[in-house]
mmCIF file of C-alpha atoms in Angstrom:
data_model
loop_
_atom_site.group_PDB
_atom_site.id
_atom_site.type_symbol
_atom_site.label_atom_id
_atom_site.label_comp_id
_atom_site.label_asym_id
_atom_site.label_seq_id
_atom_site.Cartn_x
_atom_site.Cartn_y
_atom_site.Cartn_z
ATOM 1 C CA MET W 171 -5.354 -159.217 143.095
ATOM 2 C CA LYS W 172 -6.678 -157.266 140.494
ATOM 3 C CA ASN W 173 -5.331 -156.405 136.768
ATOM 4 C CA VAL W 174 -5.390 -153.184 135.793
ATOM 5 C CA GLY W 175 -6.186 -151.711 132.230
ATOM 6 C CA PHE W 176 -7.159 -154.119 129.078
ATOM 7 C CA SER W 177 -4.516 -156.998 128.759
ATOM 8 C CA GLU W 178 -2.944 -159.221 126.359
ATOM 9 C CA GLY W 179 -1.513 -156.904 123.809
ATOM 10 C CA PHE W 180 -5.143 -155.278 123.542
ATOM 11 C CA ASP W 181 -4.294 -151.619 122.297
ATOM 12 C CA ASP W 182 -5.105 -149.656 125.761
ATOM 13 C CA TYR W 183 -4.986 -146.086 125.136
ATOM 14 C CA SER W 184 -6.799 -142.708 125.841
ATOM 15 C CA THR W 185 -6.935 -139.433 124.220
ATOM 16 C CA ALA W 186 -6.697 -136.022 126.197
ATOM 17 C CA ARG W 187 -7.033 -132.306 124.535
ATOM 18 C CA VAL W 188 -5.295 -129.642 126.691
ATOM 19 C CA ARG W 189 -5.597 -125.974 125.961
ATOM 20 C CA MET W 190 -4.158 -123.238 128.006
ATOM 21 C CA GLU W 191 -4.847 -119.583 127.767
ATOM 22 C CA VAL W 192 -5.397 -116.190 129.467
ATOM 23 C CA ILE W 193 -8.820 -115.622 130.512
ATOM 24 C CA ALA W 194 -9.778 -112.292 132.436
ATOM 25 C CA GLY W 195 -6.226 -111.662 133.145
ATOM 26 C CA GLU W 196 -5.869 -115.157 134.516
ATOM 27 C CA PRO W 197 -4.057 -118.034 133.020
ATOM 28 C CA VAL W 198 -6.434 -120.915 132.625
ATOM 29 C CA ALA W 199 -6.321 -124.863 131.397
ATOM 30 C CA THR W 200 -9.345 -126.500 129.700
ATOM 31 C CA VAL W 201 -9.226 -130.144 129.795
ATOM 32 C CA HIS W 202 -11.551 -132.481 127.214
ATOM 33 C CA THR W 203 -11.455 -136.216 127.424
ATOM 34 C CA ALA W 204 -14.146 -138.907 126.456
ATOM 35 C CA MET W 205 -13.483 -140.461 129.776
ATOM 36 C CA ALA W 206 -17.252 -141.538 131.571
ATOM 37 C CA GLU W 207 -17.673 -140.180 134.972
ATOM 38 C CA VAL W 208 -19.482 -142.931 136.863
ATOM 39 C CA GLY W 209 -18.443 -141.713 140.151
ATOM 40 C CA GLN W 210 -14.640 -142.896 140.160
ATOM 41 C CA GLY W 211 -13.910 -139.448 140.661
ATOM 42 C CA GLY W 212 -11.987 -138.952 137.376
ATOM 43 C CA VAL W 213 -13.209 -135.368 136.850
ATOM 44 C CA THR W 214 -11.361 -134.126 140.004
ATOM 45 C CA VAL W 215 -8.200 -136.188 139.479
ATOM 46 C CA HIS W 216 -8.023 -134.392 135.752
ATOM 47 C CA ALA W 217 -7.982 -131.210 137.410
ATOM 48 C CA GLN W 218 -5.357 -132.138 139.821
ATOM 49 C CA ILE W 219 -3.218 -133.274 137.036
ATOM 50 C CA ALA W 220 -3.802 -130.153 135.108
ATOM 51 C CA ARG W 221 -3.013 -127.592 138.071
ATOM 52 C CA THR W 222 0.329 -129.777 139.101
ATOM 53 C CA GLU W 223 1.364 -129.956 135.388
ATOM 54 C CA LEU W 224 0.890 -126.179 134.419
ATOM 55 C CA GLY W 225 0.775 -124.357 137.590
ATOM 56 C CA VAL W 226 -2.405 -122.996 137.246
ATOM 57 C CA ALA W 227 -5.511 -122.371 139.950
ATOM 58 C CA GLN W 228 -8.279 -122.478 137.121
ATOM 59 C CA VAL W 229 -8.812 -125.619 135.676
ATOM 60 C CA THR W 230 -12.219 -126.102 133.336
ATOM 61 C CA ILE W 231 -12.928 -129.554 132.729
ATOM 62 C CA GLN W 232 -15.459 -129.850 129.347
ATOM 63 C CA PRO W 233 -18.005 -132.303 128.914
ATOM 64 C CA ALA W 234 -16.949 -135.544 128.068
ATOM 65 C CA ASP W 235 -17.524 -136.813 124.658
ATOM 66 C CA THR W 236 -15.767 -139.039 121.578
ATOM 67 C CA ARG W 237 -14.982 -135.696 119.624
ATOM 68 C CA VAL W 238 -11.854 -135.557 121.329
ATOM 69 C CA GLY W 239 -10.874 -139.242 120.464
ATOM 70 C CA SER W 240 -11.514 -142.476 122.731
ATOM 71 C CA ALA W 241 -10.916 -143.043 126.295
ATOM 72 C CA GLY W 242 -11.930 -146.420 126.595
ATOM 73 C CA SER W 243 -14.459 -148.059 129.155
ATOM 74 C CA THR W 244 -14.635 -147.237 132.266
ATOM 75 C CA SER W 245 -13.654 -150.339 133.919
ATOM 76 C CA ALA W 246 -10.550 -152.580 134.686
ATOM 77 C CA SER W 247 -9.882 -149.713 137.045
ATOM 78 C CA ARG W 248 -8.059 -148.103 134.259
ATOM 79 C CA GLN W 249 -9.434 -144.519 134.081
ATOM 80 C CA THR W 250 -7.116 -142.550 136.253
ATOM 81 C CA TYR W 251 -3.769 -144.882 134.830
ATOM 82 C CA VAL W 252 -4.976 -144.133 131.256
ATOM 83 C CA THR W 253 -6.865 -141.250 130.766
ATOM 84 C CA GLY W 254 -5.126 -139.622 133.799
ATOM 85 C CA GLY W 255 -1.986 -140.631 132.189
ATOM 86 C CA ALA W 256 -3.202 -138.942 128.627
ATOM 87 C CA VAL W 257 -4.001 -135.699 130.656
ATOM 88 C CA LYS W 258 -0.667 -135.768 132.190
ATOM 89 C CA ASN W 259 0.649 -136.239 128.786
ATOM 90 C CA SER W 260 -0.809 -133.372 126.922
ATOM 91 C CA CYS W 261 -0.161 -131.063 129.934
ATOM 92 C CA GLU W 262 3.531 -131.837 129.719
ATOM 93 C CA LEU W 263 3.587 -131.359 125.470
ATOM 94 C CA VAL W 264 1.395 -127.630 126.611
ATOM 95 C CA ARG W 265 3.792 -126.945 129.244
ATOM 96 C CA GLU W 266 6.947 -127.451 126.838
ATOM 97 C CA LYS W 267 5.134 -125.498 124.057
ATOM 98 C CA VAL W 268 4.483 -122.517 126.695
ATOM 99 C CA LEU W 269 8.220 -122.475 128.109
ATOM 100 C CA GLU W 270 9.424 -122.284 124.362
ATOM 101 C CA MET W 271 7.353 -119.320 123.979
ATOM 102 C CA GLY W 272 8.660 -117.942 127.175
ATOM 103 C CA ARG W 273 12.438 -118.941 125.798
ATOM 104 C CA ARG W 274 11.409 -116.684 122.568
ATOM 105 C CA ARG W 275 9.910 -113.496 124.621
ATOM 106 C CA PHE W 276 12.416 -113.591 127.459
ATOM 107 C CA GLY W 277 15.147 -115.617 126.798
ATOM 108 C CA SER W 278 17.316 -112.719 126.500
ATOM 109 C CA TYR W 279 17.071 -111.404 129.595
ATOM 110 C CA HIS W 280 17.813 -114.108 132.185
ATOM 111 C CA PRO W 281 20.452 -116.993 131.592
ATOM 112 C CA ALA W 282 18.121 -119.538 133.242
ATOM 113 C CA TRP W 283 15.757 -119.861 130.468
ATOM 114 C CA ALA W 284 18.448 -121.754 128.599
ATOM 115 C CA THR W 285 20.243 -123.315 131.232
ATOM 116 C CA ALA W 286 17.822 -124.209 134.084
ATOM 117 C CA GLU W 287 15.174 -126.662 134.607
ATOM 118 C CA LEU W 288 11.986 -124.819 134.219
ATOM 119 C CA LEU W 289 8.547 -125.378 136.202
ATOM 120 C CA LEU W 290 5.123 -123.611 136.015
ATOM 121 C CA GLU W 291 3.905 -122.929 139.424
ATOM 122 C CA GLY W 292 1.362 -120.667 141.032
ATOM 123 C CA GLY W 293 0.828 -119.167 137.649
ATOM 124 C CA LYS W 294 4.514 -118.390 136.850
ATOM 125 C CA VAL W 295 7.397 -119.944 135.260
ATOM 126 C CA VAL W 296 10.238 -120.502 137.920
ATOM 127 C CA THR W 297 13.406 -122.258 137.784
ATOM 128 C CA ASP W 298 13.838 -125.314 139.981
ATOM 129 C CA GLY W 299 15.359 -123.220 142.581
ATOM 130 C CA GLY W 300 12.372 -121.562 142.688
ATOM 131 C CA GLU W 301 13.123 -118.136 140.987
ATOM 132 C CA VAL W 302 10.725 -116.355 139.156
ATOM 133 C CA LEU W 303 11.089 -115.511 135.491
ATOM 134 C CA ALA W 304 8.058 -114.885 134.198
ATOM 135 C CA ASP W 305 4.028 -114.396 134.796
ATOM 136 C CA LEU W 306 2.220 -117.000 132.280
ATOM 137 C CA VAL W 307 0.057 -114.140 131.507
ATOM 138 C CA ASP W 308 3.063 -112.103 130.028
ATOM 139 C CA VAL W 309 4.228 -115.506 128.343
ATOM 140 C CA LEU W 310 0.685 -116.208 126.783
ATOM 141 C CA GLU W 311 -0.371 -112.670 125.900
ATOM 142 C CA ASP W 312 -3.662 -113.127 123.691
ATOM 143 C CA GLU W 313 -2.135 -116.566 122.268
ATOM 144 C CA ALA W 314 -3.647 -120.255 123.347
ATOM 145 C CA VAL W 315 -1.539 -123.290 123.401
ATOM 146 C CA GLU W 316 -3.475 -126.604 122.694
ATOM 147 C CA VAL W 317 -2.258 -130.036 122.356
ATOM 148 C CA GLU W 318 -4.582 -133.244 121.676
ATOM 149 C CA ALA W 319 -2.625 -136.378 122.126
ATOM 150 C CA GLU W 320 -2.974 -140.195 122.659
ATOM 151 C CA TRP W 321 -1.301 -141.812 125.359
ATOM 152 C CA ARG W 322 -0.817 -145.527 125.954
ATOM 153 C CA HIS W 323 0.879 -147.466 128.663
ATOM 154 C CA ARG W 324 3.667 -150.000 128.152
ATOM 155 C CA PRO W 325 2.505 -152.681 125.579
ATOM 156 C CA THR W 326 1.135 -156.198 127.076
ATOM 157 C CA GLU W 327 1.332 -159.358 125.218
ATOM 158 C CA PRO W 328 -1.028 -162.511 125.387
ATOM 159 C CA PHE W 329 -0.335 -165.092 127.797
ATOM 160 C CA ASP W 330 1.514 -168.207 126.868
ATOM 161 C CA LEU W 331 -1.465 -170.992 126.293
ATOM 162 C CA ARG W 332 0.760 -173.830 127.264
ATOM 163 C CA THR W 333 2.317 -171.939 130.359
ATOM 164 C CA GLY W 334 0.017 -169.590 131.068
ATOM 165 C CA GLN W 335 2.639 -167.181 131.545
ATOM 166 C CA GLY W 336 3.733 -163.981 129.956
ATOM 167 C CA PHE W 337 3.519 -160.034 130.447
ATOM 168 C CA GLY W 338 -0.320 -160.264 130.183
ATOM 169 C CA HIS W 339 -1.257 -157.264 132.524
ATOM 170 C CA VAL W 340 0.424 -153.978 132.670
ATOM 171 C CA GLN W 341 -0.310 -153.656 136.332
ATOM 172 C CA TYR W 342 -1.749 -155.299 139.226
ATOM 173 C CA SER W 343 -3.770 -154.109 142.322
ATOM 174 C CA PHE W 344 -3.713 -155.588 145.783
ATOM 175 C CA ALA W 345 -6.186 -155.495 148.620
ATOM 176 C CA ALA W 346 -6.466 -157.642 151.924
ATOM 177 C CA HIS W 347 -9.280 -157.495 154.223
ATOM 178 C CA ARG W 348 -10.681 -158.879 157.412
ATOM 179 C CA ALA W 349 -14.069 -159.226 158.942
ATOM 180 C CA VAL W 350 -15.349 -159.457 162.122
ATOM 181 C CA VAL W 351 -19.024 -160.484 162.591
ATOM 182 C CA GLU W 352 -21.738 -161.334 164.850
ATOM 183 C CA VAL W 353 -23.809 -164.471 164.048
ATOM 184 C CA ASP W 354 -27.237 -165.705 165.449
ATOM 185 C CA THR W 355 -27.135 -169.420 164.797
ATOM 186 C CA GLU W 356 -30.300 -169.783 166.187
ATOM 187 C CA LEU W 357 -32.175 -166.797 163.877
ATOM 188 C CA GLY W 358 -29.537 -167.197 161.000
ATOM 189 C CA LEU W 359 -28.691 -163.437 161.465
ATOM 190 C CA VAL W 360 -25.389 -161.829 160.497
ATOM 191 C CA LYS W 361 -23.998 -158.562 161.593
ATOM 192 C CA VAL W 362 -20.764 -157.451 160.156
ATOM 193 C CA ILE W 363 -19.003 -155.326 162.680
ATOM 194 C CA GLU W 364 -15.914 -154.434 160.727
ATOM 195 C CA LEU W 365 -14.382 -154.766 157.471
ATOM 196 C CA ALA W 366 -10.804 -153.686 157.347
ATOM 197 C CA CYS W 367 -8.913 -153.075 154.037
ATOM 198 C CA ALA W 368 -5.315 -152.416 153.302
ATOM 199 C CA GLN W 369 -4.781 -151.914 149.772
ATOM 200 C CA ASP W 370 -1.553 -150.906 147.672
ATOM 201 C CA VAL W 371 -2.651 -147.710 145.853
ATOM 202 C CA GLY W 372 0.773 -146.933 144.385
ATOM 203 C CA LYS W 373 0.254 -143.257 144.892
ATOM 204 C CA ALA W 374 -3.180 -141.894 145.967
ATOM 205 C CA LEU W 375 -3.662 -139.044 143.844
ATOM 206 C CA ASN W 376 -6.840 -137.711 145.987
ATOM 207 C CA PRO W 377 -6.224 -139.438 149.344
ATOM 208 C CA LEU W 378 -10.121 -139.055 150.074
ATOM 209 C CA SER W 379 -11.181 -140.462 146.957
ATOM 210 C CA VAL W 380 -9.090 -143.324 147.426
ATOM 211 C CA ILE W 381 -10.461 -143.925 150.576
ATOM 212 C CA GLY W 382 -13.971 -143.568 148.869
ATOM 213 C CA GLN W 383 -13.337 -146.177 146.184
ATOM 214 C CA ILE W 384 -12.159 -148.707 148.963
ATOM 215 C CA GLN W 385 -14.873 -148.131 151.286
ATOM 216 C CA GLY W 386 -17.419 -148.685 148.576
ATOM 217 C CA GLY W 387 -15.975 -151.760 146.909
ATOM 218 C CA SER W 388 -15.574 -153.251 150.250
ATOM 219 C CA VAL W 389 -19.390 -152.668 150.669
ATOM 220 C CA GLN W 390 -20.363 -154.066 147.267
ATOM 221 C CA GLY W 391 -18.441 -157.204 148.230
ATOM 222 C CA LEU W 392 -20.408 -157.496 151.684
ATOM 223 C CA GLY W 393 -23.365 -157.225 149.737
ATOM 224 C CA VAL W 394 -22.401 -160.176 147.700
ATOM 225 C CA ALA W 395 -21.752 -162.116 150.571
ATOM 226 C CA VAL W 396 -24.810 -161.663 153.058
ATOM 227 C CA MET W 397 -27.552 -160.386 150.539
ATOM 228 C CA GLU W 398 -27.279 -159.891 146.849
ATOM 229 C CA GLU W 399 -28.782 -162.615 144.628
ATOM 230 C CA ILE W 400 -30.845 -162.541 141.431
ATOM 231 C CA ILE W 401 -33.641 -165.214 141.756
ATOM 232 C CA VAL W 402 -34.427 -166.880 138.759
ATOM 233 C CA ASP W 403 -37.827 -168.878 138.083
ATOM 234 C CA PRO W 404 -36.407 -172.636 137.045
ATOM 235 C CA LYS W 405 -39.664 -173.108 135.134
ATOM 236 C CA THR W 406 -40.076 -169.820 133.245
ATOM 237 C CA ALA W 407 -36.313 -168.448 133.060
ATOM 238 C CA LYS W 408 -37.776 -165.031 134.442
ATOM 239 C CA VAL W 409 -36.098 -162.905 137.343
ATOM 240 C CA ARG W 410 -38.454 -163.228 140.138
ATOM 241 C CA ASN W 411 -36.711 -159.949 141.916
ATOM 242 C CA PRO W 412 -36.044 -157.417 139.364
ATOM 243 C CA SER W 413 -36.299 -154.472 141.119
ATOM 244 C CA PHE W 414 -34.610 -153.102 144.266
ATOM 245 C CA THR W 415 -37.593 -153.820 146.336
ATOM 246 C CA ASP W 416 -36.779 -157.237 146.025
ATOM 247 C CA TYR W 417 -33.139 -157.388 145.236
ATOM 248 C CA LEU W 418 -31.440 -156.188 148.379
ATOM 249 C CA ILE W 419 -27.880 -153.845 148.065
ATOM 250 C CA PRO W 420 -26.552 -153.114 151.467
ATOM 251 C CA THR W 421 -27.754 -149.484 152.964
ATOM 252 C CA ILE W 422 -25.697 -147.008 155.352
ATOM 253 C CA LEU W 423 -27.389 -149.166 158.150
ATOM 254 C CA ASP W 424 -25.936 -152.117 156.953
ATOM 255 C CA THR W 425 -22.517 -150.526 156.700
ATOM 256 C CA PRO W 426 -19.810 -151.485 159.212
ATOM 257 C CA THR W 427 -16.978 -149.774 160.344
ATOM 258 C CA ILE W 428 -14.506 -149.822 157.613
ATOM 259 C CA PRO W 429 -10.962 -148.733 158.712
ATOM 260 C CA VAL W 430 -8.497 -148.578 155.451
ATOM 261 C CA ASP W 431 -4.821 -148.703 155.461
ATOM 262 C CA VAL W 432 -3.728 -147.178 152.348
ATOM 263 C CA LEU W 433 -0.200 -148.154 151.122
ATOM 264 C CA GLU W 434 1.538 -146.337 148.649
ATOM 265 C CA LEU W 435 4.017 -149.015 147.072
ATOM 266 C CA ALA W 436 4.825 -146.781 143.441
ATOM 267 C CA ASP W 437 4.422 -148.640 140.306
ATOM 268 C CA ASP W 438 7.750 -147.200 138.548
ATOM 269 C CA HIS W 439 5.919 -147.449 135.033
ATOM 270 C CA ALA W 440 2.652 -145.765 135.915
ATOM 271 C CA PRO W 441 1.609 -141.908 135.947
ATOM 272 C CA TYR W 442 2.790 -140.623 139.452
ATOM 273 C CA GLY W 443 3.243 -144.191 140.282
ATOM 274 C CA LEU W 444 -0.585 -144.889 140.780
ATOM 275 C CA ARG W 445 -2.121 -148.190 140.861
ATOM 276 C CA GLY W 446 -5.911 -148.287 139.853
ATOM 277 C CA VAL W 447 -8.196 -148.846 142.871
ATOM 278 C CA GLY W 448 -11.542 -149.383 142.526
ATOM 279 C CA GLU W 449 -12.013 -153.038 141.765
ATOM 280 C CA ALA W 450 -9.689 -154.612 144.171
ATOM 281 C CA PRO W 451 -11.559 -154.027 147.321
ATOM 282 C CA THR W 452 -14.588 -155.705 146.017
ATOM 283 C CA LEU W 453 -12.724 -159.212 145.286
ATOM 284 C CA SER W 454 -11.284 -159.652 148.662
ATOM 285 C CA SER W 455 -14.089 -158.251 151.174
ATOM 286 C CA THR W 456 -16.531 -160.980 149.946
ATOM 287 C CA PRO W 457 -14.301 -163.735 151.226
ATOM 288 C CA ALA W 458 -13.168 -162.083 154.166
ATOM 289 C CA VAL W 459 -16.509 -162.062 155.209
ATOM 290 C CA LEU W 460 -17.688 -165.626 154.462
ATOM 291 C CA ALA W 461 -14.403 -166.722 156.392
ATOM 292 C CA ALA W 462 -15.533 -164.603 159.343
ATOM 293 C CA ILE W 463 -18.806 -166.474 159.111
ATOM 294 C CA ARG W 464 -17.360 -169.937 158.677
ATOM 295 C CA SER W 465 -14.975 -169.158 161.743
ATOM 296 C CA ALA W 466 -17.751 -168.331 164.004
ATOM 297 C CA THR W 467 -20.154 -170.976 163.110
ATOM 298 C CA GLY W 468 -17.743 -173.810 161.857
ATOM 299 C CA LEU W 469 -19.900 -174.441 158.663
ATOM 300 C CA GLU W 470 -18.869 -174.965 155.368
ATOM 301 C CA LEU W 471 -20.425 -172.153 153.587
ATOM 302 C CA ASN W 472 -19.767 -172.713 150.217
ATOM 303 C CA ARG W 473 -22.107 -170.489 148.174
ATOM 304 C CA THR W 474 -22.788 -166.813 148.546
ATOM 305 C CA PRO W 475 -24.998 -164.980 149.570
ATOM 306 C CA VAL W 476 -25.065 -166.700 152.922
ATOM 307 C CA ARG W 477 -28.869 -166.902 153.628
ATOM 308 C CA PRO W 478 -30.571 -167.677 157.414
ATOM 309 C CA GLU W 479 -31.640 -171.233 156.604
ATOM 310 C CA HIS W 480 -27.667 -171.923 155.686
ATOM 311 C CA LEU W 481 -27.175 -171.053 159.273
ATOM 312 C CA THR W 482 -29.663 -172.609 160.997
ATOM 313 C CA GLY W 483 -29.631 -175.963 159.054
ATOM 314 C CA THR W 484 -33.023 -175.644 157.652
ATOM 315 C CA ALA W 485 -32.039 -175.209 153.855
#
């Protein structure tokens, strides 16, 4: 179980600037945030959100920087929730401005402009029944619509210092792992055969990216279980393995089969019902591997990583 976002009353927000205009005869959306892309797939998700909300095929993601305002850190599994929420919010505000332009220009031609629920789909303004009212190119003409806005999730509050209770976190992400291992107790070798995961992601905005995040986090947890360790010289307090030559991390050769069961149990308060994904699988994968090794050997094994000497009894 992992909390998502900054918590306990922290003012957690993000900013997104969205612009919509006609370029080379086609409606184009431009999205600008300060989100740091470190492999979580936010750039892809922001483009998906803009295409979904604004009904355009072409989306430009500007390089991230803080000229547009803060996006907070890429941590706490919060970026898809908070900055994705900011992009969604700004897109919705842009859409309303575009629809208002359409009402001014074409409202007298069709009563649906005033009475129907209107959407932007496929580069057109359509009713919720699918009737096309206008092309976005004709609505925008040579004008651009731009919105820059901050977006916040529901406020949290500090936990009660006496009871430990309270609405301290806006959301939780849930994951569970089952590990299958082979252990050579004479040589002290461990091979992880399978590391299955079931995780509630709320709503998978990009299913392939979600599975990649879960598998990546699972492999990180595996590394903590059987190989990753910072070794400090007790006399000099210097790190003895400061490079990846000596600090071992899992490679593809160490990665087992990782079947993933993606559960979509929507959070009604989150954008699209999503839940943060990236960190939860790192929490349950390590104890799952340790539990499997304990089951195979009957040993207590109360530290990580599990070394060969812990299994052979020579430690």
